[in-house]
């Protein structure tokens, strides 16, 4: 009903071209209203994405959008760890962490997914607090 005022409201349009113009204007107005108030800071990622890929994609968005993740993610530690990292050492460390988690009875996939989700939630909340929706 909201997008078809020419059908459900009092206004009348004379052609399908006018209907399409009005439709686009209504959608544009709706989109602008949600830009800051409801639109997510992080782009949607498929829920079936493995936790490691999810974490990598979230970090990539933090860097690309220059989001302030201080207090949630230690960027200095990330850079320190990455300074001498190679494919071989990365593989070895990931394997050792997965094996240690298994020995301890922990779920590394679930732990990484929970931590990444926490970073997303808290970073998004901090961004929204710093960028309240405009009341125009």
XYZ file of C-alpha atoms in Angstrom:
136
model
C 0.000 0.000 0.000
C 2.800 2.400 0.903
C 4.495 1.927 -2.478
C 1.252 2.097 -4.468
C -0.488 5.319 -3.428
C -1.871 5.605 -6.951
C -3.873 2.423 -6.272
C -4.646 2.633 -2.565
C -4.498 6.403 -1.993
C -6.164 9.438 -3.448
C -3.487 10.286 -6.020
C -3.893 9.169 -9.630
C -1.204 8.613 -12.223
C -1.838 8.601 -15.960
C 0.794 6.184 -17.280
C 2.978 3.264 -16.325
C 5.996 5.563 -16.753
C 4.611 7.859 -14.021
C 4.045 4.817 -11.785
C 7.693 3.741 -12.235
C 8.985 7.246 -11.482
C 6.868 7.371 -8.314
C 7.942 3.832 -7.334
C 11.639 4.791 -7.623
C 11.105 7.980 -5.616
C 9.356 6.063 -2.816
C 12.106 3.401 -2.705
C 14.810 6.089 -2.672
C 13.111 7.824 0.268
C 12.810 4.518 2.169
C 16.456 3.676 1.511
C 17.642 7.082 2.741
C 15.623 6.672 5.943
C 17.412 3.421 6.768
C 20.948 4.400 5.814
C 22.053 5.349 9.320
C 19.228 4.108 11.487
C 18.942 0.457 10.485
C 21.517 -0.384 7.852
C 24.257 -2.643 9.194
C 27.778 -1.280 9.455
C 29.151 -4.642 8.343
C 27.931 -6.127 5.092
C 25.927 -9.325 5.392
C 28.016 -12.488 5.388
C 26.494 -15.921 4.741
C 25.778 -17.727 8.040
C 27.252 -20.980 6.684
C 30.635 -19.297 6.156
C 33.350 -21.119 8.130
C 34.447 -19.190 11.219
C 37.954 -18.557 9.898
C 36.620 -17.022 6.677
C 34.061 -15.042 8.706
C 36.789 -13.605 10.957
C 38.959 -12.715 7.972
C 36.038 -11.001 6.185
C 35.139 -9.001 9.300
C 38.745 -7.835 9.757
C 38.877 -6.880 6.072
C 35.748 -4.726 6.535
C 37.157 -3.113 9.683
C 40.269 -2.109 7.748
C 38.488 -1.099 4.532
C 35.909 1.060 6.321
C 38.495 2.305 8.846
C 36.209 1.313 11.711
C 37.411 2.024 15.216
C 37.798 -1.404 16.793
C 40.119 -0.307 19.605
C 39.363 -2.116 22.817
C 37.715 -4.914 20.847
C 40.606 -5.914 18.605
C 44.303 -5.358 19.266
C 45.521 -4.010 15.938
C 49.095 -3.714 17.212
C 49.145 -7.382 18.180
C 47.697 -8.336 14.803
C 50.454 -6.412 12.998
C 53.106 -7.895 15.307
C 51.877 -11.430 14.670
C 51.707 -10.825 10.931
C 55.158 -9.296 10.607
C 57.007 -12.599 10.234
C 54.077 -14.809 9.278
C 54.412 -17.230 6.379
C 51.983 -19.776 4.953
C 53.959 -22.502 6.715
C 54.010 -20.866 10.149
C 50.370 -19.859 9.806
C 49.371 -23.427 9.023
C 51.444 -24.781 11.897
C 50.022 -22.280 14.420
C 46.441 -22.861 13.320
C 46.941 -26.630 13.531
C 48.524 -26.360 16.977
C 45.685 -24.144 18.240
C 43.060 -26.546 16.857
C 44.853 -29.511 18.428
C 45.257 -27.740 21.782
C 41.562 -26.803 21.732
C 40.658 -30.437 21.075
C 42.866 -31.627 23.929
C 41.201 -29.086 26.216
C 37.691 -30.052 25.051
C 37.078 -26.684 23.391
C 35.393 -25.980 20.057
C 37.767 -23.759 18.034
C 35.205 -23.130 15.264
C 32.542 -22.049 17.749
C 34.971 -19.989 19.834
C 36.190 -18.067 16.785
C 32.642 -17.503 15.538
C 31.561 -16.182 18.967
C 34.575 -13.884 19.243
C 34.082 -12.528 15.725
C 30.380 -11.964 16.384
C 31.285 -10.083 19.575
C 33.695 -7.858 17.642
C 30.978 -7.165 15.041
C 28.323 -6.368 17.679
C 30.531 -4.110 19.766
C 32.143 -2.331 16.812
C 28.744 -1.728 15.250
C 27.351 -0.411 18.559
C 30.320 1.951 18.971
C 29.903 3.180 15.384
C 26.186 3.848 15.919
C 26.908 5.731 19.155
C 29.424 7.905 17.308
C 27.117 8.389 14.273
C 23.553 8.923 15.524
C 20.900 9.151 12.792
C 20.198 12.667 11.635
C 16.766 14.006 12.440
C 16.255 15.725 9.095
